[in-house]
Coordinates of N, CA and C and ligand atoms in Angstrom, one line a residue:
X1 N 73.3 69.2 93.0 CA 74.3 68.8 94.1 C 75.7 68.8 93.4
X2 N 76.7 69.4 94.1 CA 78.0 69.3 93.5 C 78.8 68.0 94.0
X3 N 79.6 67.5 93.2 CA 80.4 66.3 93.6 C 81.5 66.7 94.6
X4 N 81.6 66.0 95.7 CA 82.6 66.3 96.7 C 84.0 66.2 96.1
X5 N 84.9 67.0 96.5 CA 86.3 66.9 96.0 C 87.1 65.8 96.7
X6 N 88.0 65.2 96.0 CA 88.9 64.2 96.6 C 89.5 64.8 97.8
X7 N 89.6 64.0 98.9 CA 90.1 64.5 100.2 C 91.6 64.0 100.4
X8 N 92.4 65.0 100.7 CA 93.9 64.7 100.7 C 94.5 65.1 102.1
X9 N 95.3 64.2 102.6 CA 96.1 64.6 103.8 C 97.5 64.7 103.4
X10 N 98.3 65.5 104.1 CA 99.7 65.7 103.7 C 100.5 65.5 105.0
X11 N 101.6 64.8 104.9 CA 102.6 64.8 106.1 C 103.9 65.4 105.7
X12 N 104.4 66.2 106.5 CA 105.6 67.0 106.2 C 106.4 67.2 107.5
X13 N 107.7 67.1 107.4 CA 108.6 67.3 108.6 C 109.2 68.7 108.6
X14 N 109.2 69.4 107.5 CA 110.0 70.6 107.4 C 109.3 71.9 107.0
X15 N 110.0 72.6 106.1 CA 109.5 74.0 105.8 C 108.2 74.0 105.1
X16 N 108.0 72.9 104.2 CA 106.7 72.8 103.6 C 106.6 73.5 102.2
X17 N 107.7 73.7 101.5 CA 107.6 74.4 100.2 C 106.8 73.5 99.2
X18 N 106.8 72.2 99.4 CA 106.0 71.4 98.5 C 104.5 71.4 98.8
X19 N 104.2 71.6 100.1 CA 102.9 71.8 100.5 C 102.4 73.1 99.9
X20 N 103.2 74.2 100.0 CA 102.8 75.5 99.5 C 102.5 75.4 98.0
X21 N 103.4 74.6 97.3 CA 103.2 74.4 95.9 C 101.8 73.8 95.6
X22 N 101.4 72.8 96.4 CA 100.1 72.1 96.2 C 99.0 73.1 96.5
X23 N 99.1 73.9 97.5 CA 98.1 74.9 97.8 C 98.0 75.9 96.7
X24 N 99.1 76.3 96.1 CA 99.1 77.3 95.1 C 98.4 76.7 93.8
X25 N 98.7 75.4 93.5 CA 98.1 74.8 92.4 C 96.6 74.7 92.6
X26 N 96.2 74.4 93.8 CA 94.8 74.3 94.1 C 94.2 75.7 93.9
X27 N 94.9 76.7 94.3 CA 94.4 78.1 94.2 C 94.2 78.5 92.8
X28 N 95.1 78.0 91.9 CA 95.0 78.3 90.4 C 93.9 77.5 89.7
X29 N 93.3 76.6 90.5 CA 92.3 75.7 89.8 C 92.9 74.5 89.1
X30 N 94.2 74.2 89.4 CA 94.9 73.1 88.7 C 94.8 71.8 89.5
X31 N 94.4 71.9 90.7 CA 94.4 70.7 91.6 C 93.1 70.7 92.4
X32 N 92.0 70.2 91.8 CA 90.7 70.2 92.5 C 90.6 69.1 93.6
X33 N 91.2 69.4 94.7 CA 91.1 68.5 95.9 C 90.8 69.4 97.1
X34 N 90.5 68.7 98.2 CA 90.3 69.3 99.5 C 91.4 68.8 100.4
X35 N 92.2 69.7 101.0 CA 93.2 69.3 102.0 C 92.5 69.2 103.3
X36 N 92.4 68.0 103.9 CA 91.7 67.8 105.1 C 92.6 67.7 106.3
X37 N 93.9 67.6 106.1 CA 94.8 67.5 107.3 C 96.2 67.7 106.8
X38 N 97.0 68.4 107.6 CA 98.4 68.4 107.5 C 99.0 68.0 108.8
X39 N 99.8 66.9 108.7 CA 100.4 66.3 110.0 C 101.9 66.4 109.9
X40 N 102.5 66.4 111.1 CA 103.9 66.4 111.2 C 104.4 65.7 112.4
X41 N 105.7 65.2 112.3 CA 106.4 64.6 113.5 C 107.2 65.7 114.2
X42 N 107.1 67.0 113.7 CA 107.8 68.1 114.3 C 106.8 69.2 114.6
X43 N 106.7 69.6 115.8 CA 105.7 70.6 116.2 C 106.1 72.0 115.6
X44 N 107.4 72.2 115.3 CA 107.8 73.5 114.8 C 107.9 73.5 113.2
X45 N 107.4 72.5 112.6 CA 107.5 72.4 111.1 C 106.8 73.6 110.4
X46 N 107.5 74.2 109.5 CA 106.9 75.3 108.8 C 105.7 74.9 108.1
X47 N 105.6 73.6 107.7 CA 104.4 73.1 106.9 C 103.2 73.3 107.8
X48 N 103.3 73.1 109.1 CA 102.1 73.3 110.0 C 101.6 74.7 110.0
X49 N 102.6 75.7 110.0 CA 102.2 77.1 110.0 C 101.5 77.5 108.7
X50 N 102.0 76.9 107.6 CA 101.4 77.2 106.3 C 99.9 76.6 106.3
X51 N 99.8 75.4 106.8 CA 98.4 74.8 106.9 C 97.5 75.7 107.7
X52 N 98.0 76.1 108.9 CA 97.1 77.0 109.7 C 96.7 78.2 109.0
X53 N 97.6 78.8 108.3 CA 97.3 80.0 107.5 C 96.3 79.8 106.4
X54 N 96.2 78.5 106.0 CA 95.3 78.2 104.9 C 94.0 77.5 105.5
X55 N 93.9 77.6 106.8 CA 92.7 77.0 107.5 C 92.5 75.5 107.3
X56 N 93.6 74.8 107.2 CA 93.6 73.3 107.1 C 93.9 72.8 108.5
X57 N 93.1 71.8 108.9 CA 93.4 71.2 110.3 C 94.8 70.6 110.3
X58 N 95.4 70.8 111.5 CA 96.8 70.3 111.6 C 96.9 69.3 112.7
X59 N 98.0 68.6 112.7 CA 98.3 67.5 113.7 C 99.8 67.4 113.9
X60 N 100.2 67.6 115.1 CA 101.7 67.3 115.4 C 101.8 66.2 116.4
X61 N 102.4 65.1 116.0 CA 102.6 64.0 116.9 C 104.1 63.8 117.2
X62 N 104.5 63.7 118.5 CA 105.9 63.5 118.8 C 106.2 62.0 118.9
X63 N 107.1 61.5 118.0 CA 107.4 60.1 118.1 C 108.0 59.7 119.4
X64 N 108.6 60.6 120.1 CA 109.4 60.2 121.3 C 108.4 59.8 122.4
X65 N 107.1 60.0 122.3 CA 106.2 59.6 123.4 C 105.6 58.3 123.1
X66 N 106.0 57.6 122.0 CA 105.4 56.3 121.7 C 106.5 55.2 122.0
X67 N 106.0 54.0 122.4 CA 107.0 53.0 122.7 C 107.9 52.6 121.6
X68 N 107.4 52.6 120.3 CA 108.2 52.3 119.2 C 107.6 52.9 117.9
X69 N 108.3 52.7 116.8 CA 108.0 53.3 115.5 C 106.6 52.8 115.1
X70 N 106.3 51.5 115.3 CA 105.0 50.9 114.8 C 103.9 51.6 115.6
X71 N 104.0 51.8 116.9 CA 102.9 52.4 117.7 C 102.7 53.8 117.2
X72 N 103.8 54.5 116.9 CA 103.6 55.9 116.3 C 102.9 55.9 115.0
X73 N 103.3 55.0 114.1 CA 102.8 55.0 112.8 C 101.3 54.5 112.8
X74 N 101.0 53.6 113.6 CA 99.6 53.1 113.7 C 98.7 54.3 114.2
X75 N 99.1 55.0 115.2 CA 98.3 56.1 115.7 C 98.2 57.2 114.6
X76 N 99.4 57.5 114.0 CA 99.4 58.5 112.9 C 98.4 58.2 111.8
X77 N 98.4 56.9 111.4 CA 97.5 56.5 110.3 C 96.1 56.5 110.7
X78 N 95.8 56.1 112.0 CA 94.5 56.1 112.5 C 93.9 57.5 112.4
X79 N 94.8 58.5 112.8 CA 94.3 59.9 112.7 C 94.2 60.4 111.3
X80 N 95.0 60.0 110.4 CA 94.9 60.4 109.0 C 93.6 59.8 108.5
X81 N 93.3 58.5 108.8 CA 92.0 57.9 108.4 C 90.8 58.7 109.0
X82 N 90.9 59.1 110.2 CA 89.8 59.8 110.9 C 89.6 61.1 110.3
X83 N 90.6 61.7 109.6 CA 90.4 63.0 108.9 C 89.5 62.9 107.7
X84 N 89.2 61.6 107.3 CA 88.4 61.4 106.1 C 89.3 61.4 104.8
X85 N 90.6 61.5 105.0 CA 91.5 61.5 103.8 C 91.3 60.2 103.0
X86 N 91.3 60.4 101.6 CA 91.3 59.3 100.7 C 92.7 59.0 100.2
X87 N 93.5 60.1 100.2 CA 94.8 60.1 99.6 C 95.8 60.7 100.6
X88 N 97.0 60.3 100.5 CA 98.0 60.8 101.5 C 99.3 61.2 100.7
X89 N 99.8 62.4 100.9 CA 101.0 62.8 100.3 C 102.1 63.1 101.3
X90 N 103.2 62.4 101.1 CA 104.4 62.7 101.9 C 105.2 63.7 101.2
X91 N 105.3 64.9 101.8 CA 106.0 66.0 101.2 C 107.1 66.5 102.1
X92 N 108.2 65.7 102.1 CA 109.3 66.0 103.0 C 109.0 65.4 104.4
X93 N 108.4 64.3 104.4 CA 108.1 63.6 105.7 C 109.3 62.6 105.9
X94 N 110.1 62.9 106.9 CA 111.4 62.3 107.0 C 111.4 61.0 107.9
X95 N 110.5 60.2 107.6 CA 110.4 58.9 108.4 C 110.1 57.8 107.5
X96 N 110.6 56.6 107.9 CA 110.2 55.4 107.2 C 108.9 54.9 107.8
X97 N 108.0 54.4 107.0 CA 106.7 54.0 107.6 C 106.6 52.5 107.8
X98 N 105.8 52.1 108.8 CA 105.6 50.7 109.1 C 104.7 50.0 108.1
X99 N 105.1 48.8 107.7 CA 104.3 48.1 106.7 C 102.9 47.8 107.1
X100 N 102.7 47.5 108.4 CA 101.3 47.2 108.8 C 100.4 48.5 108.8
X101 N 101.0 49.6 109.1 CA 100.2 50.8 109.1 C 99.9 51.2 107.6
X102 N 100.8 50.9 106.7 CA 100.6 51.2 105.3 C 99.7 50.3 104.6
X103 N 99.5 49.1 105.0 CA 98.8 48.1 104.2 C 97.4 48.6 103.7
X104 N 96.6 49.2 104.6 CA 95.3 49.7 104.1 C 95.4 50.8 103.1
X105 N 96.6 51.4 102.9 CA 96.8 52.6 102.1 C 97.5 52.3 100.8
X106 N 97.8 51.1 100.5 CA 98.5 50.8 99.3 C 97.9 51.4 98.1
X107 N 98.7 52.1 97.3 CA 98.1 52.8 96.1 C 97.5 54.2 96.4
X108 N 97.5 54.6 97.7 CA 96.9 55.8 98.0 C 97.9 56.8 98.7
X109 N 99.2 56.4 98.8 CA 100.2 57.3 99.4 C 101.3 57.5 98.4
X110 N 101.6 58.8 98.2 CA 102.8 59.1 97.3 C 103.8 59.9 98.1
X111 N 105.0 59.9 97.6 CA 106.1 60.6 98.2 C 106.9 61.3 97.2
X112 N 107.5 62.5 97.5 CA 108.4 63.1 96.6 C 109.8 62.9 97.1
X113 N 110.7 62.5 96.2 CA 112.1 62.3 96.6 C 113.1 63.0 95.7
X114 N 114.1 63.7 96.2 CA 114.9 64.5 95.3 C 116.1 63.7 94.7
X115 N 115.7 62.7 93.9 CA 116.7 62.0 93.1 C 116.0 61.3 92.0
X116 N 116.8 60.8 91.0 CA 116.2 60.0 89.9 C 116.2 58.6 90.4
X117 N 115.2 58.2 91.2 CA 115.1 56.9 91.7 C 115.1 55.9 90.5
X118 N 115.8 54.7 90.7 CA 116.2 54.1 91.9 C 117.6 54.6 92.4
X119 N 118.1 55.6 91.8 CA 119.4 56.2 92.3 C 119.1 56.9 93.6
X120 N 120.0 56.8 94.6 CA 120.1 57.6 95.8 C 118.8 57.7 96.6
X121 N 118.5 56.5 97.1 CA 117.4 56.5 98.1 C 118.0 57.0 99.4
X122 N 117.2 57.6 100.2 CA 117.7 58.1 101.5 C 118.1 59.5 101.4
X123 N 119.1 59.9 102.2 CA 119.5 61.3 102.4 C 120.6 61.7 101.5
X124 N 120.9 63.0 101.5 CA 122.0 63.7 100.8 C 122.1 63.3 99.3
X125 N 121.0 63.4 98.7 CA 120.9 63.0 97.3 C 121.7 63.9 96.4
X126 N 121.6 65.2 96.6 CA 122.3 66.1 95.7 C 123.9 65.9 95.8
X127 N 124.3 65.8 97.1 CA 125.7 65.5 97.3 C 126.2 64.2 96.6
X128 N 125.4 63.2 96.7 CA 125.7 61.9 96.2 C 125.7 62.0 94.6
X129 N 124.8 62.7 94.0 CA 124.8 62.8 92.6 C 126.1 63.5 92.1
X130 N 126.4 64.6 92.8 CA 127.7 65.3 92.4 C 128.9 64.5 92.6
X131 N 129.0 63.8 93.7 CA 130.1 62.9 94.0 C 130.3 61.8 93.0
X132 N 129.2 61.4 92.4 CA 129.2 60.3 91.5 C 129.6 60.8 90.1
X133 N 129.7 62.1 89.9 CA 130.0 62.7 88.6 C 128.8 62.6 87.6
X134 N 127.6 62.5 88.1 CA 126.4 62.4 87.3 C 126.3 63.6 86.4
X135 N 125.7 63.5 85.2 CA 125.5 64.6 84.3 C 124.1 65.1 84.5
X136 N 123.2 64.3 85.1 CA 121.9 64.8 85.4 C 121.4 64.3 86.7
X137 N 120.4 65.1 87.2 CA 119.9 64.8 88.6 C 118.4 65.0 88.4
X138 N 117.6 64.9 89.5 CA 116.2 65.1 89.3 C 115.4 64.7 90.6
X139 N 114.1 64.7 90.4 CA 113.2 64.3 91.5 C 112.2 63.3 91.0
X140 N 111.8 62.5 91.9 CA 110.8 61.4 91.6 C 109.6 61.5 92.5
X141 N 108.5 61.2 92.0 CA 107.3 60.9 92.9 C 107.0 59.4 92.7
X142 N 106.8 58.7 93.8 CA 106.6 57.3 93.8 C 105.5 56.9 94.8
X143 N 104.9 55.7 94.5 CA 104.0 55.2 95.5 C 104.8 54.7 96.7
X144 N 104.2 54.8 97.8 CA 105.0 54.5 99.1 C 104.7 53.1 99.5
X145 N 105.8 52.4 99.9 CA 105.8 51.1 100.5 C 106.6 51.2 101.8
X146 N 106.7 50.1 102.5 CA 107.5 50.2 103.7 C 109.0 50.3 103.4
X147 N 109.4 50.0 102.2 CA 110.8 50.1 101.8 C 111.2 51.6 101.5
X148 N 112.3 52.1 102.1 CA 112.6 53.5 102.0 C 112.8 53.9 100.5
X149 N 112.0 54.9 100.1 CA 112.0 55.4 98.7 C 112.0 54.3 97.7
X150 N 111.2 53.2 98.0 CA 111.3 52.0 97.2 C 110.1 51.6 96.4
X151 N 109.0 52.3 96.5 CA 107.8 51.9 95.7 C 107.9 52.3 94.3
X152 N 106.9 51.8 93.5 CA 107.0 52.1 92.0 C 107.0 53.6 91.7
X153 N 108.0 54.0 90.8 CA 108.1 55.4 90.5 C 107.0 55.8 89.5
X154 N 106.4 56.9 89.7 CA 105.3 57.4 88.9 C 105.8 58.4 87.8
X155 N 106.5 59.3 88.3 CA 106.9 60.4 87.4 C 108.2 61.0 87.9
X156 N 109.0 61.6 87.0 CA 110.2 62.2 87.3 C 110.4 63.6 86.6
X157 N 111.2 64.4 87.2 CA 111.6 65.7 86.6 C 113.1 65.6 86.5
X158 N 113.7 65.9 85.4 CA 115.1 65.8 85.2 C 115.8 67.2 85.1
X159 N 117.1 67.2 85.4 CA 117.8 68.5 85.5 C 119.2 68.2 85.1
X160 N 119.8 69.0 84.2 CA 121.2 68.8 83.9 C 122.1 69.4 85.0
X161 N 123.1 68.7 85.4 CA 124.1 69.2 86.4 C 125.1 70.1 85.6
X162 N 125.2 71.3 86.1 CA 126.2 72.2 85.4 C 127.5 72.1 86.1
X163 N 128.6 72.4 85.3 CA 129.9 72.4 85.8 C 130.0 73.4 86.9
X164 N 130.5 73.1 88.1 CA 130.7 74.0 89.2 C 129.5 74.0 90.1
X165 N 128.4 73.2 89.8 CA 127.3 73.1 90.7 C 127.8 72.6 92.1
X166 N 127.2 73.2 93.1 CA 127.4 72.6 94.4 C 126.1 72.1 94.9
X167 N 126.2 71.4 96.1 CA 125.0 70.8 96.6 C 123.8 71.8 96.8
X168 N 124.1 72.9 97.3 CA 123.1 73.9 97.6 C 122.5 74.4 96.3
X169 N 123.3 74.7 95.3 CA 122.8 75.2 94.0 C 121.9 74.2 93.3
X170 N 122.4 73.0 93.4 CA 121.6 71.9 92.8 C 120.2 71.7 93.4
X171 N 120.2 71.8 94.8 CA 118.9 71.7 95.5 C 118.0 72.8 95.1
X172 N 118.6 74.0 95.0 CA 117.8 75.2 94.7 C 117.2 75.2 93.3
X173 N 118.0 74.6 92.4 CA 117.5 74.5 91.0 C 116.4 73.4 90.8
X174 N 116.6 72.4 91.7 CA 115.6 71.2 91.6 C 114.3 71.6 92.2
X175 N 114.3 72.4 93.2 CA 113.1 72.6 94.0 C 111.9 73.1 93.2
X176 N 112.1 74.1 92.3 CA 111.0 74.5 91.4 C 110.4 73.4 90.6
X177 N 111.2 72.4 90.2 CA 110.7 71.3 89.4 C 109.9 70.4 90.3
X178 N 110.4 70.2 91.6 CA 109.6 69.4 92.5 C 108.2 70.1 92.7
X179 N 108.2 71.4 92.7 CA 106.9 72.1 93.0 C 105.9 72.0 91.9
X180 N 106.4 71.6 90.7 CA 105.5 71.4 89.6 C 105.1 69.9 89.5
X181 N 106.1 69.1 89.9 CA 105.9 67.6 89.7 C 104.9 67.1 90.7
X182 N 105.0 67.5 92.0 CA 104.1 66.8 93.0 C 102.6 67.2 92.8
X183 N 102.3 68.4 92.6 CA 100.8 68.7 92.3 C 100.3 68.0 91.1
X184 N 101.2 67.9 90.0 CA 100.7 67.2 88.8 C 100.4 65.8 89.0
X185 N 101.3 65.1 89.8 CA 101.1 63.7 90.1 C 99.9 63.5 91.0
X186 N 99.7 64.4 92.0 CA 98.6 64.3 92.9 C 97.3 64.4 92.1
X187 N 97.3 65.3 91.2 CA 96.1 65.5 90.4 C 95.7 64.2 89.6
X188 N 96.7 63.5 89.0 CA 96.4 62.3 88.3 C 95.9 61.2 89.3
X189 N 96.4 61.2 90.5 CA 96.0 60.2 91.5 C 94.6 60.5 91.9
X190 N 94.4 61.7 92.3 CA 93.0 62.1 92.9 C 91.9 61.9 91.9
X191 N 92.3 62.1 90.6 CA 91.3 62.0 89.5 C 91.2 60.5 89.1
X192 N 92.0 59.7 89.7 CA 92.0 58.2 89.4 C 92.5 57.9 88.0
X193 N 93.2 58.8 87.4 CA 93.8 58.4 86.1 C 95.0 57.5 86.4
X194 N 95.5 57.6 87.6 CA 96.7 56.8 88.0 C 96.2 55.9 89.1
X195 N 96.5 54.6 89.0 CA 96.1 53.6 90.0 C 97.2 52.6 90.3
X196 N 97.2 52.1 91.5 CA 98.2 51.0 91.8 C 97.5 50.2 92.9
X197 N 97.4 48.9 92.6 CA 96.8 47.9 93.5 C 97.8 47.0 94.2
X198 N 99.1 47.4 94.0 CA 100.1 46.6 94.6 C 100.8 45.7 93.6
X199 N 100.3 45.6 92.4 CA 100.9 44.9 91.3 C 101.7 45.8 90.4
X200 N 101.0 46.2 89.2 CA 101.7 47.2 88.3 C 100.8 48.4 88.3
X201 N 101.5 49.6 88.5 CA 100.7 50.9 88.4 C 100.1 51.0 87.0
X202 N 98.9 51.6 86.9 CA 98.3 51.8 85.6 C 98.0 53.3 85.4
X203 N 98.2 53.8 84.2 CA 97.9 55.2 83.9 C 97.0 55.2 82.7
X204 N 95.8 55.9 82.9 CA 94.8 55.9 81.8 C 94.5 54.5 81.4
X205 N 94.4 53.6 82.3 CA 94.0 52.2 82.0 C 95.1 51.3 81.5
X206 N 96.3 51.8 81.2 CA 97.4 51.0 80.6 C 98.5 50.9 81.7
X207 N 99.3 49.8 81.6 CA 100.4 49.6 82.6 C 101.4 50.8 82.4
X208 N 101.8 51.3 83.5 CA 102.8 52.4 83.5 C 104.2 51.7 83.6
X209 N 104.8 51.6 82.4 CA 106.1 50.8 82.4 C 107.3 51.6 82.7
X210 N 107.2 52.9 82.3 CA 108.4 53.8 82.6 C 107.7 55.1 83.2
X211 N 108.5 55.7 84.1 CA 107.9 56.9 84.8 C 107.5 58.0 83.8
X212 N 106.4 58.7 84.1 CA 106.1 59.9 83.3 C 107.2 60.9 83.5
X213 N 107.3 61.8 82.5 CA 108.3 62.9 82.6 C 107.7 64.2 82.7
X214 N 108.3 65.1 83.5 CA 107.8 66.5 83.6 C 108.4 67.3 82.4
X215 N 107.6 67.8 81.5 CA 108.1 68.7 80.5 C 107.5 70.1 80.7
X216 N 107.8 70.9 79.7 CA 107.3 72.3 79.8 C 105.8 72.4 79.9
X217 N 105.1 71.4 79.3 CA 103.6 71.4 79.3 C 103.0 70.5 80.4
X218 N 103.9 70.0 81.3 CA 103.4 69.1 82.3 C 103.9 67.7 82.1
X219 N 103.1 66.8 82.6 CA 103.6 65.4 82.6 C 103.2 64.7 81.3
X220 N 104.2 63.9 80.8 CA 103.9 63.2 79.5 C 104.6 61.9 79.6
X221 N 104.2 61.0 78.8 CA 104.8 59.6 78.7 C 106.3 59.8 78.3
X222 N 107.2 59.0 78.8 CA 108.6 59.1 78.4 C 108.7 58.6 77.0
X223 N 109.7 59.1 76.3 CA 109.9 58.7 74.9 C 110.6 57.3 74.9
Ligands
GRF301 C1 112.1 68.2 99.3 O1 113.4 68.3 98.6 C2 111.6 66.8 99.1 O2 112.0 66.3 97.8 C3 112.3 66.0 100.2 O3 112.3 66.9 101.2 C4 112.3 68.2 100.8 C5 111.1 68.9 101.4 O4 111.1 70.3 101.3 N1 111.7 64.8 100.4 P1 109.8 71.1 101.7 O5 109.6 70.9 103.2 O6 108.6 70.7 100.9 O7 110.2 72.5 101.4

């Protein structure tokens, strides 16, 4: 009898290039998981089309038909749970989540954010890094809490800002790093090398005191 693969749901609001990266990593044998659901708050999200093409069940829920955010989130999470997902990845899901809906999922939801958190939570991260005159920028994957982009940071990818970079160029250069970072972190989570019970995240049984770094060979402990 073969061991069942860890079951993963993904939520995305947009084009879904991070979803595509996870599917490609799975296809290369680098991410042994089963994607059981791709959900979105936007019926026209590219991520849903990618999921359909990959024969992954999809779900589109319109927040406007719910009385409030909490009602939407509780229904969304009930459906994610019903999919059998053990893990949930937010890959460009542009909503803040309700704490009550998240409680049963603590330590099982990760998000990718295009900044070196705790810098630049929220939107327009590339523009804000440039405006601040930062010399480097990057992306973070963190455990999700009800605080916007606020849970413990697991891993980061760093990128030097070049003279003359504009917002678009920076976003374009960062995206390939995001596409390596997210599958690598999901793999650690689904294989239970990475754990968070709401106190301190642990990696390979030891407290994760500083975020892992994405290098040429994948994720490594920060120096
Ligand atoms: C990515 O930049 C991600 O970091 C951010 O939203 C964007 C989603 O892009 N949270 P895509 O839909 O995965 O292409």
